[in-house]
Amino acid sequence: DYNNDSALDALGQNLENLSKQGINVIILEVDYNFAFKSHPELRRGTNPITPSGAQRFAALCRKFNIRLIPEFQSLGHQSWKAETFPLLSVYPAFDLTPGAFPNNDGIYCREWDPLNPEVWRVIFQLMDEIIDAFRADAFHAGLDEVFLLGSELSPSTKGKDSGVVFAKAVNEIYFHLVRK
């Protein structure tokens, strides 16, 4: 897990060797392991990646011609096993299936509600901070393993075509990251 400055610094010490072995891209899963200024309440852990740690690591990647692509799991992957990640813990109204699946039993992982415009306001602030800190020219938005769209337990998407709802989420992210 490279979820704090010390871990990134340790990985940074191996970048020259990785580069010599032909590694030219690193996708770094950041998620909530970042010292967000816009939403400090969404930081995961007590020692997340700081903007200065991100800049240091990104500079080393550039030095060794390794393209760094930060990742933020979007829509799905908002929990793992019994742990619900910060967005849905802090803002339970953003949960696609509020009140369902206590302790995350019976699901692969939780999802945020892509039809709630407040979700996008918060998420885009987080994405922008990560992109800026790493000075990234690409961004990995996750978006895999989404299973609850259209669920009977989802007040906003119940009865809706899950493919259409998913496409809307993809387009929201595309518009923000590419067009805006």
Tab-separated table of C-alpha atoms in Angstrom, residues 82-158:
chain	number	residue	atom	x	y	z
A	82	ALA	CA	-17.027	-4.471	6.718
A	83	GLU	CA	-15.330	-1.088	6.157
A	84	THR	CA	-17.281	1.654	4.409
A	85	PHE	CA	-14.939	4.300	3.028
A	86	PRO	CA	-15.099	7.977	4.037
A	87	LEU	CA	-17.476	9.385	1.411
A	88	LEU	CA	-20.381	7.175	2.433
A	89	SER	CA	-19.429	7.099	6.114
A	90	VAL	CA	-19.351	10.877	6.362
A	91	TYR	CA	-22.174	11.513	3.885
A	92	PRO	CA	-24.588	8.574	4.208
A	93	ALA	CA	-27.102	10.397	1.983
A	94	PHE	CA	-24.665	9.787	-0.906
A	95	ASP	CA	-25.092	6.003	-0.560
A	96	LEU	CA	-26.873	4.389	-3.513
A	97	THR	CA	-28.583	1.880	-1.209
A	98	PRO	CA	-29.026	3.767	2.077
A	99	GLY	CA	-29.690	1.579	5.084
A	100	ALA	CA	-29.311	-1.628	3.077
A	101	PHE	CA	-26.581	-4.202	3.638
A	102	PRO	CA	-25.599	-3.553	7.276
A	103	ASN	CA	-21.853	-4.131	7.755
A	104	ASN	CA	-21.741	-4.511	3.958
A	105	ASP	CA	-22.981	-8.093	4.231
A	106	GLY	CA	-24.298	-9.511	0.979
A	107	ILE	CA	-22.586	-7.064	-1.396
A	108	TYR	CA	-19.268	-6.867	-3.146
A	109	CYS	CA	-18.849	-3.172	-2.317
A	110	ARG	CA	-20.941	-0.054	-1.755
A	111	GLU	CA	-21.590	2.563	-4.441
A	112	TRP	CA	-22.315	6.254	-4.392
A	113	ASP	CA	-25.503	7.599	-5.945
A	114	PRO	CA	-24.593	8.955	-9.392
A	115	LEU	CA	-27.969	10.709	-9.659
A	116	ASN	CA	-27.285	12.871	-6.603
A	117	PRO	CA	-25.716	16.119	-7.898
A	118	GLU	CA	-24.116	16.809	-4.503
A	119	VAL	CA	-22.000	13.682	-4.919
A	120	TRP	CA	-20.414	15.133	-8.064
A	121	ARG	CA	-19.717	18.489	-6.421
A	122	VAL	CA	-17.687	16.761	-3.697
A	123	ILE	CA	-16.052	14.103	-5.874
A	124	PHE	CA	-14.839	16.578	-8.487
A	125	GLN	CA	-13.179	18.666	-5.778
A	126	LEU	CA	-11.339	15.552	-4.570
A	127	MET	CA	-10.298	14.539	-8.088
A	128	ASP	CA	-9.066	18.050	-8.871
A	129	GLU	CA	-6.911	18.133	-5.738
A	130	ILE	CA	-5.317	14.776	-6.557
A	131	ILE	CA	-4.662	15.771	-10.178
A	132	ASP	CA	-3.158	19.102	-9.125
A	133	ALA	CA	-0.964	17.611	-6.397
A	134	PHE	CA	0.500	14.960	-8.687
A	135	ARG	CA	0.561	17.385	-11.645
A	136	ALA	CA	-1.024	14.553	-13.580
A	137	ASP	CA	-1.728	14.589	-17.299
A	138	ALA	CA	-3.969	11.513	-16.983
A	139	PHE	CA	-6.351	10.192	-14.357
A	140	HIS	CA	-7.748	6.725	-13.680
A	141	ALA	CA	-11.362	7.001	-12.530
A	142	GLY	CA	-11.927	3.348	-11.667
A	143	LEU	CA	-15.581	2.667	-12.517
A	144	ASP	CA	-15.371	-1.112	-12.475
A	145	GLU	CA	-17.329	-3.672	-10.499
A	146	VAL	CA	-20.559	-1.707	-10.198
A	147	PHE	CA	-23.450	-4.019	-9.305
A	148	LEU	CA	-26.149	-2.037	-7.461
A	149	LEU	CA	-27.420	0.415	-10.089
A	150	GLY	CA	-31.118	-0.243	-10.676
A	151	SER	CA	-31.390	-2.288	-7.477
A	152	GLU	CA	-34.753	-2.538	-5.747
A	153	LEU	CA	-32.883	-1.161	-2.709
A	154	SER	CA	-31.761	1.987	-4.527
A	155	PRO	CA	-34.361	4.754	-4.167
A	156	SER	CA	-32.926	6.863	-7.004
A	157	THR	CA	-32.185	4.140	-9.580
A	158	LYS	CA	-34.831	1.509	-8.806
